[in-house]
mmCIF file of C-alpha atoms and ligand atoms in Angstrom:
data_model
loop_
_atom_site.group_PDB
_atom_site.id
_atom_site.type_symbol
_atom_site.label_atom_id
_atom_site.label_comp_id
_atom_site.label_asym_id
_atom_site.label_seq_id
_atom_site.Cartn_x
_atom_site.Cartn_y
_atom_site.Cartn_z
ATOM 1 C CA UNK A 15 -258.086 61.271 -11.235
ATOM 2 C CA UNK A 16 -259.395 63.657 -14.163
ATOM 3 C CA UNK A 17 -260.552 67.501 -13.545
ATOM 4 C CA UNK A 18 -262.507 69.500 -15.716
ATOM 5 C CA UNK A 19 -262.556 73.510 -15.621
ATOM 6 C CA UNK A 20 -265.542 75.579 -16.143
ATOM 7 C CA UNK A 21 -264.604 79.227 -17.010
ATOM 8 C CA UNK A 22 -268.241 81.145 -16.457
ATOM 9 C CA UNK A 23 -267.893 83.992 -19.008
ATOM 10 C CA UNK A 24 -271.545 84.050 -20.326
ATOM 11 C CA UNK A 25 -272.578 87.322 -18.684
ATOM 12 C CA UNK A 26 -272.864 90.604 -20.195
ATOM 13 C CA UNK A 27 -272.272 92.807 -17.318
ATOM 14 C CA UNK A 28 -275.117 94.912 -16.443
ATOM 15 C CA UNK A 29 -273.441 96.361 -13.755
ATOM 16 C CA UNK A 30 -270.644 97.204 -15.565
ATOM 17 C CA UNK A 31 -272.421 99.362 -18.533
ATOM 18 C CA UNK A 32 -269.487 99.825 -21.506
ATOM 19 C CA UNK A 33 -269.909 98.514 -25.146
ATOM 20 C CA UNK A 34 -268.578 95.186 -24.956
ATOM 21 C CA UNK A 35 -268.299 92.188 -22.094
ATOM 22 C CA UNK A 36 -266.542 93.344 -19.365
ATOM 23 C CA UNK A 37 -264.370 90.186 -19.567
ATOM 24 C CA UNK A 38 -262.773 91.304 -22.799
ATOM 25 C CA UNK A 39 -261.593 94.303 -21.261
ATOM 26 C CA UNK A 40 -257.695 94.317 -20.486
ATOM 27 C CA UNK A 41 -255.913 94.768 -17.648
ATOM 28 C CA UNK A 42 -251.951 95.053 -17.831
ATOM 29 C CA UNK A 43 -252.297 94.343 -21.447
ATOM 30 C CA UNK A 44 -254.180 91.089 -21.436
ATOM 31 C CA UNK A 45 -257.818 90.420 -21.650
ATOM 32 C CA UNK A 46 -259.743 89.503 -18.489
ATOM 33 C CA UNK A 47 -260.808 86.315 -19.799
ATOM 34 C CA UNK A 48 -257.841 85.434 -21.295
ATOM 35 C CA UNK A 49 -256.054 85.795 -17.918
ATOM 36 C CA UNK A 50 -258.725 83.461 -16.480
ATOM 37 C CA UNK A 51 -259.012 80.982 -19.015
ATOM 38 C CA UNK A 52 -254.836 80.643 -19.235
ATOM 39 C CA UNK A 53 -254.735 80.344 -15.283
ATOM 40 C CA UNK A 54 -256.848 77.017 -15.779
ATOM 41 C CA UNK A 55 -255.319 75.445 -19.078
ATOM 42 C CA UNK A 56 -251.875 76.206 -17.782
ATOM 43 C CA UNK A 57 -252.995 74.292 -14.333
ATOM 44 C CA UNK A 58 -251.297 71.081 -14.208
ATOM 45 C CA UNK A 59 -254.164 69.261 -12.239
ATOM 46 C CA UNK A 60 -256.503 70.544 -14.879
ATOM 47 C CA UNK A 61 -257.211 68.112 -17.856
ATOM 48 C CA UNK A 62 -259.597 69.944 -20.106
ATOM 49 C CA UNK A 63 -261.431 73.604 -20.166
ATOM 50 C CA UNK A 64 -265.034 74.426 -20.961
ATOM 51 C CA UNK A 65 -265.860 78.277 -21.513
ATOM 52 C CA UNK A 66 -269.503 79.231 -21.243
ATOM 53 C CA UNK A 67 -269.363 82.720 -23.767
ATOM 54 C CA UNK A 68 -272.170 85.323 -24.748
ATOM 55 C CA UNK A 69 -273.219 84.332 -28.203
ATOM 56 C CA UNK A 70 -271.514 87.445 -29.916
ATOM 57 C CA UNK A 71 -268.130 86.205 -28.502
ATOM 58 C CA UNK A 72 -268.869 82.778 -29.537
ATOM 59 C CA UNK A 73 -269.561 83.665 -32.934
ATOM 60 C CA UNK A 74 -266.320 85.007 -33.480
ATOM 61 C CA UNK A 75 -263.740 83.900 -30.329
ATOM 62 C CA UNK A 76 -260.673 85.933 -29.854
ATOM 63 C CA UNK A 77 -257.331 84.049 -30.855
ATOM 64 C CA UNK A 78 -256.490 82.748 -27.502
ATOM 65 C CA UNK A 79 -259.824 80.640 -27.424
ATOM 66 C CA UNK A 80 -259.201 79.314 -30.869
ATOM 67 C CA UNK A 81 -256.068 77.253 -30.137
ATOM 68 C CA UNK A 82 -254.747 75.337 -26.978
ATOM 69 C CA UNK A 83 -252.389 72.650 -25.818
ATOM 70 C CA UNK A 84 -255.451 71.138 -23.669
ATOM 71 C CA UNK A 85 -258.894 70.439 -24.736
ATOM 72 C CA UNK A 86 -260.812 73.549 -24.958
ATOM 73 C CA UNK A 87 -264.329 74.003 -25.417
ATOM 74 C CA UNK A 88 -266.357 76.812 -26.034
ATOM 75 C CA UNK A 89 -270.214 76.578 -25.268
ATOM 76 C CA UNK A 90 -273.093 79.154 -25.161
ATOM 77 C CA UNK A 91 -273.954 80.915 -22.132
ATOM 78 C CA UNK A 92 -277.306 80.851 -20.911
ATOM 79 C CA UNK A 93 -279.426 83.610 -19.466
ATOM 80 C CA UNK A 94 -278.354 83.085 -15.685
ATOM 81 C CA UNK A 95 -275.070 82.281 -14.407
ATOM 82 C CA UNK A 96 -276.138 78.678 -13.644
ATOM 83 C CA UNK A 97 -277.331 78.051 -17.022
ATOM 84 C CA UNK A 98 -273.911 78.814 -18.407
ATOM 85 C CA UNK A 99 -272.331 76.526 -15.900
ATOM 86 C CA UNK A 100 -275.200 73.695 -16.884
ATOM 87 C CA UNK A 101 -274.216 74.006 -20.625
ATOM 88 C CA UNK A 102 -270.721 73.553 -19.689
ATOM 89 C CA UNK A 103 -271.035 70.886 -17.611
ATOM 90 C CA UNK A 104 -272.940 68.866 -20.503
ATOM 91 C CA UNK A 105 -269.684 69.488 -22.655
ATOM 92 C CA UNK A 106 -267.302 68.036 -20.090
ATOM 93 C CA UNK A 107 -265.923 64.525 -20.750
ATOM 94 C CA UNK A 108 -267.746 61.703 -19.212
ATOM 95 C CA UNK A 109 -264.183 60.401 -17.722
ATOM 96 C CA UNK A 110 -264.184 63.506 -15.431
ATOM 97 C CA UNK A 111 -264.184 63.180 -11.955
ATOM 98 C CA UNK A 112 -263.861 66.869 -10.304
ATOM 99 C CA UNK A 113 -265.108 69.990 -11.918
ATOM 100 C CA UNK A 114 -263.502 73.259 -10.852
ATOM 101 C CA UNK A 115 -265.711 76.370 -11.579
ATOM 102 C CA UNK A 116 -264.062 79.952 -11.779
ATOM 103 C CA UNK A 117 -265.291 83.260 -12.571
ATOM 104 C CA UNK A 118 -263.952 84.560 -15.933
ATOM 105 C CA UNK A 119 -263.902 87.904 -14.152
ATOM 106 C CA UNK A 120 -261.699 86.720 -11.520
ATOM 107 C CA UNK A 121 -258.138 86.769 -13.512
ATOM 108 C CA UNK A 122 -255.992 87.040 -10.399
ATOM 109 C CA UNK A 123 -256.622 83.848 -8.653
ATOM 110 C CA UNK A 124 -253.380 82.023 -8.253
ATOM 111 C CA UNK A 125 -252.768 78.526 -9.265
ATOM 112 C CA UNK A 126 -251.965 77.401 -5.475
ATOM 113 C CA UNK A 127 -255.702 78.400 -4.886
ATOM 114 C CA UNK A 128 -256.984 76.558 -7.884
ATOM 115 C CA UNK A 129 -255.071 73.387 -6.430
ATOM 116 C CA UNK A 130 -256.038 73.830 -2.873
ATOM 117 C CA UNK A 131 -259.937 74.114 -3.907
ATOM 118 C CA UNK A 132 -259.538 70.877 -6.069
ATOM 119 C CA UNK A 133 -257.953 69.259 -3.288
ATOM 120 C CA UNK A 134 -260.516 70.371 -1.110
ATOM 121 C CA UNK A 135 -263.226 69.004 -3.314
ATOM 122 C CA UNK A 136 -261.862 65.856 -3.506
ATOM 123 C CA UNK A 137 -261.609 65.000 0.141
ATOM 124 C CA UNK A 138 -265.216 66.875 0.952
ATOM 125 C CA UNK A 139 -267.262 66.731 -2.230
ATOM 126 C CA UNK A 140 -267.712 70.461 -2.827
ATOM 127 C CA UNK A 141 -265.169 73.462 -1.863
ATOM 128 C CA UNK A 142 -265.417 77.085 -2.176
ATOM 129 C CA UNK A 143 -262.856 79.817 -1.973
ATOM 130 C CA UNK A 144 -263.971 82.242 0.506
ATOM 131 C CA UNK A 145 -262.140 85.254 2.538
ATOM 132 C CA UNK A 146 -263.107 85.875 6.250
ATOM 133 C CA UNK A 147 -264.817 89.289 6.460
ATOM 134 C CA UNK A 148 -263.090 91.873 7.550
ATOM 135 C CA UNK A 149 -265.760 94.379 7.588
ATOM 136 C CA UNK A 150 -268.907 94.059 9.766
ATOM 137 C CA UNK A 151 -271.830 93.029 7.888
ATOM 138 C CA UNK A 152 -275.331 94.420 8.283
ATOM 139 C CA UNK A 153 -278.339 92.577 6.984
ATOM 140 C CA UNK A 154 -280.486 95.954 5.873
ATOM 141 C CA UNK A 155 -283.961 96.248 4.783
ATOM 142 C CA UNK A 156 -284.802 98.603 1.900
ATOM 143 C CA UNK A 157 -287.637 101.374 2.408
ATOM 144 C CA UNK A 158 -290.528 101.513 0.207
ATOM 145 C CA UNK A 159 -288.905 103.143 -3.109
ATOM 146 C CA UNK A 160 -285.604 101.125 -2.125
ATOM 147 C CA UNK A 161 -283.830 104.658 -1.955
ATOM 148 C CA UNK A 162 -282.637 104.163 1.644
ATOM 149 C CA UNK A 163 -282.106 101.252 3.622
ATOM 150 C CA UNK A 164 -282.238 100.707 7.384
ATOM 151 C CA UNK A 165 -280.080 98.141 9.164
ATOM 152 C CA UNK A 166 -282.296 95.124 10.447
ATOM 153 C CA UNK A 167 -279.515 93.168 12.043
ATOM 154 C CA UNK A 168 -276.120 92.650 12.293
ATOM 155 C CA UNK A 169 -274.378 89.565 11.630
ATOM 156 C CA UNK A 170 -271.588 88.020 13.770
ATOM 157 C CA UNK A 171 -268.160 88.903 11.820
ATOM 158 C CA UNK A 172 -266.347 85.840 12.846
ATOM 159 C CA UNK A 173 -268.679 83.545 11.119
ATOM 160 C CA UNK A 174 -269.055 85.655 8.002
ATOM 161 C CA UNK A 175 -266.957 84.345 4.803
ATOM 162 C CA UNK A 176 -267.007 86.210 1.505
ATOM 163 C CA UNK A 177 -267.583 83.672 -1.394
ATOM 164 C CA UNK A 178 -265.311 84.182 -4.411
ATOM 165 C CA UNK A 179 -264.327 81.134 -7.297
ATOM 166 C CA UNK A 180 -262.813 78.813 -7.847
ATOM 167 C CA UNK A 181 -265.687 76.414 -6.902
ATOM 168 C CA UNK A 182 -264.868 72.726 -6.978
ATOM 169 C CA UNK A 183 -267.128 69.628 -7.001
ATOM 170 C CA UNK A 184 -266.876 66.212 -7.430
ATOM 171 C CA UNK A 185 -268.880 65.079 -10.490
ATOM 172 C CA UNK A 186 -271.532 63.459 -8.565
ATOM 173 C CA UNK A 187 -271.947 66.603 -6.201
ATOM 174 C CA UNK A 188 -272.213 69.055 -8.918
ATOM 175 C CA UNK A 189 -274.596 66.938 -10.772
ATOM 176 C CA UNK A 190 -277.173 67.212 -7.769
ATOM 177 C CA UNK A 191 -276.490 71.088 -7.438
ATOM 178 C CA UNK A 192 -277.249 71.409 -10.863
ATOM 179 C CA UNK A 193 -280.380 69.359 -10.991
ATOM 180 C CA UNK A 194 -281.807 72.088 -8.552
ATOM 181 C CA UNK A 195 -281.146 74.805 -11.483
ATOM 182 C CA UNK A 196 -284.265 72.721 -13.741
ATOM 183 C CA UNK A 197 -286.368 73.089 -10.398
ATOM 184 C CA UNK A 198 -286.157 76.669 -10.623
ATOM 185 C CA UNK A 199 -283.320 77.426 -8.236
ATOM 186 C CA UNK A 200 -281.958 81.156 -8.590
ATOM 187 C CA UNK A 201 -278.403 81.578 -6.781
ATOM 188 C CA UNK A 202 -274.992 83.354 -7.704
ATOM 189 C CA UNK A 203 -272.974 80.737 -7.250
ATOM 190 C CA UNK A 204 -272.501 76.797 -7.874
ATOM 191 C CA UNK A 205 -271.623 76.237 -4.016
ATOM 192 C CA UNK A 206 -275.316 77.781 -2.803
ATOM 193 C CA UNK A 207 -276.720 74.943 -5.039
ATOM 194 C CA UNK A 208 -274.663 71.962 -3.181
ATOM 195 C CA UNK A 209 -275.537 73.299 0.063
ATOM 196 C CA UNK A 210 -279.149 73.368 -1.042
ATOM 197 C CA UNK A 211 -278.900 69.836 -2.154
ATOM 198 C CA UNK A 212 -277.643 68.655 1.023
ATOM 199 C CA UNK A 213 -273.869 68.347 0.302
ATOM 200 C CA UNK A 214 -271.351 69.912 2.974
ATOM 201 C CA UNK A 215 -269.414 72.827 1.439
ATOM 202 C CA UNK A 216 -265.970 72.998 2.315
ATOM 203 C CA UNK A 217 -264.249 76.586 2.624
ATOM 204 C CA UNK A 218 -261.101 77.144 1.358
ATOM 205 C CA UNK A 219 -259.376 80.497 2.320
ATOM 206 C CA UNK A 220 -259.340 82.528 -0.371
ATOM 207 C CA UNK A 221 -257.179 85.556 -1.656
ATOM 208 C CA UNK A 222 -257.348 89.120 -1.631
ATOM 209 C CA UNK A 223 -256.246 90.197 -4.759
ATOM 210 C CA UNK A 224 -258.377 87.528 -6.301
ATOM 211 C CA UNK A 225 -261.124 90.282 -7.261
ATOM 212 C CA UNK A 226 -263.977 90.210 -9.306
ATOM 213 C CA UNK A 227 -264.351 92.807 -11.997
ATOM 214 C CA UNK A 228 -267.793 94.004 -11.988
ATOM 215 C CA UNK A 229 -267.718 97.966 -11.884
ATOM 216 C CA UNK A 230 -265.582 100.257 -13.972
ATOM 217 C CA UNK A 231 -264.206 101.403 -10.920
ATOM 218 C CA UNK A 232 -262.392 97.896 -10.492
ATOM 219 C CA UNK A 233 -260.150 98.288 -13.594
ATOM 220 C CA UNK A 234 -257.651 100.629 -12.143
ATOM 221 C CA UNK A 235 -257.544 98.343 -8.842
ATOM 222 C CA UNK A 236 -256.996 95.304 -11.456
ATOM 223 C CA UNK A 237 -254.307 97.266 -13.386
ATOM 224 C CA UNK A 238 -252.537 97.742 -9.997
ATOM 225 C CA UNK A 239 -252.779 93.814 -9.366
ATOM 226 C CA UNK A 240 -251.856 93.032 -12.807
ATOM 227 C CA UNK A 241 -248.778 95.212 -13.005
ATOM 228 C CA UNK A 242 -247.571 93.637 -9.475
ATOM 229 C CA UNK A 243 -248.143 90.246 -10.669
ATOM 230 C CA UNK A 244 -246.388 90.514 -13.545
ATOM 231 C CA UNK A 245 -243.484 92.061 -11.808
ATOM 232 C CA UNK A 246 -243.276 89.205 -9.177
ATOM 233 C CA UNK A 247 -245.593 86.134 -8.990
ATOM 234 C CA UNK A 248 -246.466 85.601 -12.595
ATOM 235 C CA UNK A 249 -243.353 84.592 -14.073
ATOM 236 C CA UNK A 250 -242.501 80.988 -13.909
ATOM 237 C CA UNK A 251 -238.348 81.304 -14.141
ATOM 238 C CA UNK A 252 -235.871 82.830 -11.754
ATOM 239 C CA UNK A 253 -232.300 83.354 -12.276
ATOM 240 C CA UNK A 254 -229.621 83.786 -10.030
ATOM 241 C CA UNK A 255 -225.723 84.321 -9.621
ATOM 242 C CA UNK A 256 -223.322 83.576 -7.072
ATOM 243 C CA UNK A 257 -219.726 84.457 -6.684
ATOM 244 C CA UNK A 258 -216.985 83.483 -4.224
ATOM 245 C CA UNK A 259 -213.283 83.304 -3.365
ATOM 246 C CA UNK A 260 -211.219 82.035 -0.989
ATOM 247 C CA UNK A 261 -207.529 82.007 -0.123
ATOM 248 C CA UNK A 262 -205.332 78.990 -0.594
ATOM 249 C CA UNK A 263 -203.197 78.596 2.350
ATOM 250 C CA UNK A 264 -201.088 75.776 3.960
ATOM 251 C CA UNK A 265 -202.328 73.044 6.406
ATOM 252 C CA UNK A 266 -206.027 73.024 4.983
ATOM 253 C CA UNK A 267 -207.485 70.389 3.241
ATOM 254 C CA UNK A 268 -209.223 71.437 -0.066
ATOM 255 C CA UNK A 269 -212.607 70.358 -0.710
ATOM 256 C CA UNK A 270 -214.396 71.870 -3.713
ATOM 257 C CA UNK A 271 -218.043 70.866 -4.543
ATOM 258 C CA UNK A 272 -218.234 68.657 -1.310
ATOM 259 C CA UNK A 273 -215.132 66.557 -2.900
ATOM 260 C CA UNK A 274 -212.023 66.380 -1.127
ATOM 261 C CA UNK A 275 -209.166 67.173 -3.780
ATOM 262 C CA UNK A 276 -205.501 66.032 -3.571
ATOM 263 C CA UNK A 277 -203.579 69.299 -3.111
ATOM 264 C CA UNK A 278 -200.882 70.592 -1.007
ATOM 265 C CA UNK A 279 -203.095 73.891 0.094
ATOM 266 C CA UNK A 280 -206.334 74.446 0.970
ATOM 267 C CA UNK A 281 -208.797 77.259 1.062
ATOM 268 C CA UNK A 282 -208.894 79.457 4.164
ATOM 269 C CA UNK A 283 -212.183 80.292 5.772
ATOM 270 C CA UNK A 284 -214.854 79.989 8.473
ATOM 271 C CA UNK A 285 -216.334 76.904 7.288
ATOM 272 C CA UNK A 286 -214.786 74.228 5.275
ATOM 273 C CA UNK A 287 -214.354 77.129 2.456
ATOM 274 C CA UNK A 288 -215.790 75.040 -0.082
ATOM 275 C CA UNK A 289 -215.899 78.026 -2.732
ATOM 276 C CA UNK A 290 -218.069 75.905 -5.039
ATOM 277 C CA UNK A 291 -220.753 75.205 -2.882
ATOM 278 C CA UNK A 292 -220.517 78.936 -1.257
ATOM 279 C CA UNK A 293 -221.059 80.061 -5.096
ATOM 280 C CA UNK A 294 -223.897 77.643 -5.780
ATOM 281 C CA UNK A 295 -225.848 78.501 -2.291
ATOM 282 C CA UNK A 296 -225.643 82.187 -3.493
ATOM 283 C CA UNK A 297 -226.924 81.795 -6.789
ATOM 284 C CA UNK A 298 -229.813 79.459 -5.817
ATOM 285 C CA UNK A 299 -230.677 81.720 -3.044
ATOM 286 C CA UNK A 300 -230.493 85.073 -5.098
ATOM 287 C CA UNK A 301 -232.813 83.500 -7.849
ATOM 288 C CA UNK A 302 -235.502 83.079 -4.689
ATOM 289 C CA UNK A 303 -234.835 86.556 -3.776
ATOM 290 C CA UNK A 304 -233.775 85.139 -0.414
ATOM 291 C CA UNK A 305 -230.710 86.950 0.611
ATOM 292 C CA UNK A 306 -227.358 85.310 0.400
ATOM 293 C CA UNK A 307 -225.068 82.811 2.438
ATOM 294 C CA UNK A 308 -223.780 85.321 4.500
ATOM 295 C CA UNK A 309 -227.129 86.306 6.035
ATOM 296 C CA UNK A 310 -228.427 82.624 6.590
ATOM 297 C CA UNK A 311 -225.146 81.295 7.923
ATOM 298 C CA UNK A 312 -222.847 84.145 9.038
ATOM 299 C CA UNK A 313 -219.615 83.805 9.642
ATOM 300 C CA UNK A 314 -219.736 85.403 13.198
ATOM 301 C CA UNK A 315 -222.000 82.155 14.184
ATOM 302 C CA UNK A 316 -219.785 79.289 16.065
ATOM 303 C CA UNK A 317 -222.364 76.927 14.776
ATOM 304 C CA UNK A 318 -220.869 77.109 11.272
ATOM 305 C CA UNK A 319 -217.383 76.918 12.278
ATOM 306 C CA UNK A 320 -216.090 74.214 10.167
ATOM 307 C CA UNK A 321 -219.463 73.560 9.091
ATOM 308 C CA UNK A 322 -219.802 71.316 5.827
ATOM 309 C CA UNK A 323 -220.783 73.618 3.285
ATOM 310 C CA UNK A 324 -222.721 70.918 1.662
ATOM 311 C CA UNK A 325 -224.879 70.983 4.289
ATOM 312 C CA UNK A 326 -225.388 75.035 4.157
ATOM 313 C CA UNK A 327 -226.341 74.349 0.734
ATOM 314 C CA UNK A 328 -228.692 71.768 1.614
ATOM 315 C CA UNK A 329 -230.756 74.477 4.045
ATOM 316 C CA UNK A 330 -230.393 77.193 1.376
ATOM 317 C CA UNK A 331 -232.463 74.764 -1.119
ATOM 318 C CA UNK A 332 -234.953 73.997 2.016
ATOM 319 C CA UNK A 333 -235.731 78.064 1.878
ATOM 320 C CA UNK A 334 -235.705 77.954 -2.057
ATOM 321 C CA UNK A 335 -238.340 75.069 -1.902
ATOM 322 C CA UNK A 336 -240.486 76.585 0.957
ATOM 323 C CA UNK A 337 -240.841 79.671 -1.623
ATOM 324 C CA UNK A 338 -242.118 77.022 -4.259
ATOM 325 C CA UNK A 339 -239.380 77.082 -6.665
ATOM 326 C CA UNK A 340 -237.364 74.192 -7.959
ATOM 327 C CA UNK A 341 -233.780 74.101 -9.593
ATOM 328 C CA UNK A 342 -234.007 73.475 -13.491
ATOM 329 C CA UNK A 343 -230.193 73.930 -13.788
ATOM 330 C CA UNK A 344 -227.206 75.264 -12.103
ATOM 331 C CA UNK A 345 -223.766 76.078 -14.129
ATOM 332 C CA UNK A 346 -220.446 76.805 -12.682
ATOM 333 C CA UNK A 347 -217.059 77.802 -13.499
ATOM 334 C CA UNK A 348 -214.377 77.303 -11.017
ATOM 335 C CA UNK A 349 -211.278 79.517 -11.416
ATOM 336 C CA UNK A 350 -207.984 77.975 -10.254
ATOM 337 C CA UNK A 351 -204.422 77.807 -11.686
ATOM 338 C CA UNK A 352 -203.927 74.883 -9.834
ATOM 339 C CA UNK A 353 -204.985 71.950 -9.410
ATOM 340 C CA UNK A 354 -206.837 70.814 -12.211
ATOM 341 C CA UNK A 355 -210.586 70.216 -11.408
ATOM 342 C CA UNK A 356 -211.506 68.365 -14.120
ATOM 343 C CA UNK A 357 -210.590 64.892 -12.978
ATOM 344 C CA UNK A 358 -213.165 65.505 -9.964
ATOM 345 C CA UNK A 359 -216.237 67.220 -11.972
ATOM 346 C CA UNK A 360 -218.066 63.966 -12.180
ATOM 347 C CA UNK A 361 -217.584 63.406 -8.285
ATOM 348 C CA UNK A 362 -218.514 67.133 -7.877
ATOM 349 C CA UNK A 363 -221.932 67.120 -9.736
ATOM 350 C CA UNK A 364 -222.926 63.888 -8.076
ATOM 351 C CA UNK A 365 -222.197 65.100 -4.402
ATOM 352 C CA UNK A 366 -224.102 68.372 -5.245
ATOM 353 C CA UNK A 367 -227.006 66.985 -6.900
ATOM 354 C CA UNK A 368 -227.335 64.386 -3.558
ATOM 355 C CA UNK A 369 -227.310 67.483 -1.359
ATOM 356 C CA UNK A 370 -229.632 69.729 -3.771
ATOM 357 C CA UNK A 371 -231.823 66.975 -4.432
ATOM 358 C CA UNK A 372 -231.888 67.244 -7.716
ATOM 359 C CA UNK A 373 -230.238 65.257 -10.522
ATOM 360 C CA UNK A 374 -226.754 65.385 -11.499
ATOM 361 C CA UNK A 375 -227.427 66.025 -15.365
ATOM 362 C CA UNK A 376 -228.899 69.573 -13.865
ATOM 363 C CA UNK A 377 -225.407 70.471 -12.659
ATOM 364 C CA UNK A 378 -222.234 71.532 -14.887
ATOM 365 C CA UNK A 379 -219.011 72.715 -13.824
ATOM 366 C CA UNK A 380 -216.133 73.956 -16.129
ATOM 367 C CA UNK A 381 -212.485 74.451 -14.665
ATOM 368 C CA UNK A 382 -210.679 77.534 -15.867
ATOM 369 C CA UNK A 383 -207.127 79.097 -15.257
ATOM 370 C CA UNK A 384 -206.858 83.038 -15.147
ATOM 371 C CA UNK A 385 -203.610 82.822 -17.489
ATOM 372 C CA UNK A 386 -201.247 83.778 -14.815
ATOM 373 C CA UNK A 387 -202.945 87.141 -14.162
ATOM 374 C CA UNK A 388 -204.204 88.440 -10.621
ATOM 375 C CA UNK A 389 -204.355 86.542 -7.450
ATOM 376 C CA UNK A 390 -206.208 83.518 -8.680
ATOM 377 C CA UNK A 391 -203.715 83.402 -11.670
ATOM 378 C CA UNK A 392 -200.916 83.479 -9.338
ATOM 379 C CA UNK A 393 -202.351 80.340 -7.583
ATOM 380 C CA UNK A 394 -202.996 82.685 -4.450
ATOM 381 C CA UNK A 395 -206.921 81.679 -4.503
ATOM 382 C CA UNK A 396 -209.561 79.808 -5.917
ATOM 383 C CA UNK A 397 -212.714 81.370 -7.184
ATOM 384 C CA UNK A 398 -216.031 80.349 -8.351
ATOM 385 C CA UNK A 399 -218.834 81.781 -10.262
ATOM 386 C CA UNK A 400 -222.355 79.913 -10.366
ATOM 387 C CA UNK A 401 -225.623 80.537 -12.393
ATOM 388 C CA UNK A 402 -228.707 78.806 -11.302
ATOM 389 C CA UNK A 403 -231.869 78.847 -13.107
ATOM 390 C CA UNK A 404 -235.161 78.058 -10.884
ATOM 391 C CA UNK A 405 -238.763 77.470 -11.966
ATOM 392 C CA UNK A 406 -241.810 78.018 -10.083
ATOM 393 C CA UNK A 407 -243.857 74.906 -8.887
ATOM 394 C CA UNK A 408 -247.286 74.814 -10.113
ATOM 395 C CA UNK A 409 -248.646 73.282 -7.433
HETATM 396 MG MG1 MG B 12 -217.298 81.483 0.875
#
């Protein structure tokens, strides 16, 4: 299945005022248009992007519209929104199955919202991101000179949704919808056209932060969202570190990285005391800002007495995956005066990879001694340091 994205950026923003089109204003140090285009260019489900621009922008496009890793076409916007979208639709490739349309002035939609809208359109033909109304909605009638308005009726709030973009359509549905433009239908979004063309339009739960920058007063709000986004959700990589140490005692088996190691002593602890698993567990949880091993698997909880640390690591990986993160790689240093861990490294990587659901090549383990210094150097304990790099899954 191939998907095209259309960014509707043809408007001049009469309501916005100002000396340049509102989509060229910067929020959080980046133009609103650049953010919206990047959302779609970087989206794994999108194969090409068409941007409808005002003529003055098209004549001298900003640098971020000049080069791209995916096909990126610039077309002239029309007098009305639907004219811009029609122009852009005409510029999509012939083999496109689905088209997702997004307002340039909604720079904070998430990749997940784009994914959900596309998926709903594939299933139902047409889909629109929309937020359930939180305010009570009144239909009003304007008095003669429009300076006063009177409530005509109160609409049932539970049935009211506020439409956003993205909106997505199969090619056939969008063609039917845009055919109405030529018949003179004047609308504020494409979902209305699809609806008028007789196609069911599915609602996808929108996002509160997916604001439309329409008025100058929206800019300070946009700055706040941009700042929060750059601090948390927009960065694709997350790093985490983990450390653990257990004492070596008589009468316990030694298990490192899930592998039994031939040695005359083992590590003391509530569970199997596998320091390698514990350090990696803390590193992946840390990268996800999801607390630590002690919080999820407290050693005061009898369920975890003699628990396999591999199982705890597997559960930690589920927590991490639930937060939309995947492990890129893990690097581990095992500090042990004795025994030598080198002969067991391949077996440890394979075992850890199996329980983490990653390829063994994502895991590196190195053995170090502590040169006779400290408790680890005197052979009283084994310690482990781990670092994990995680990446946000884009869908
Ligand atoms: Mg531990």
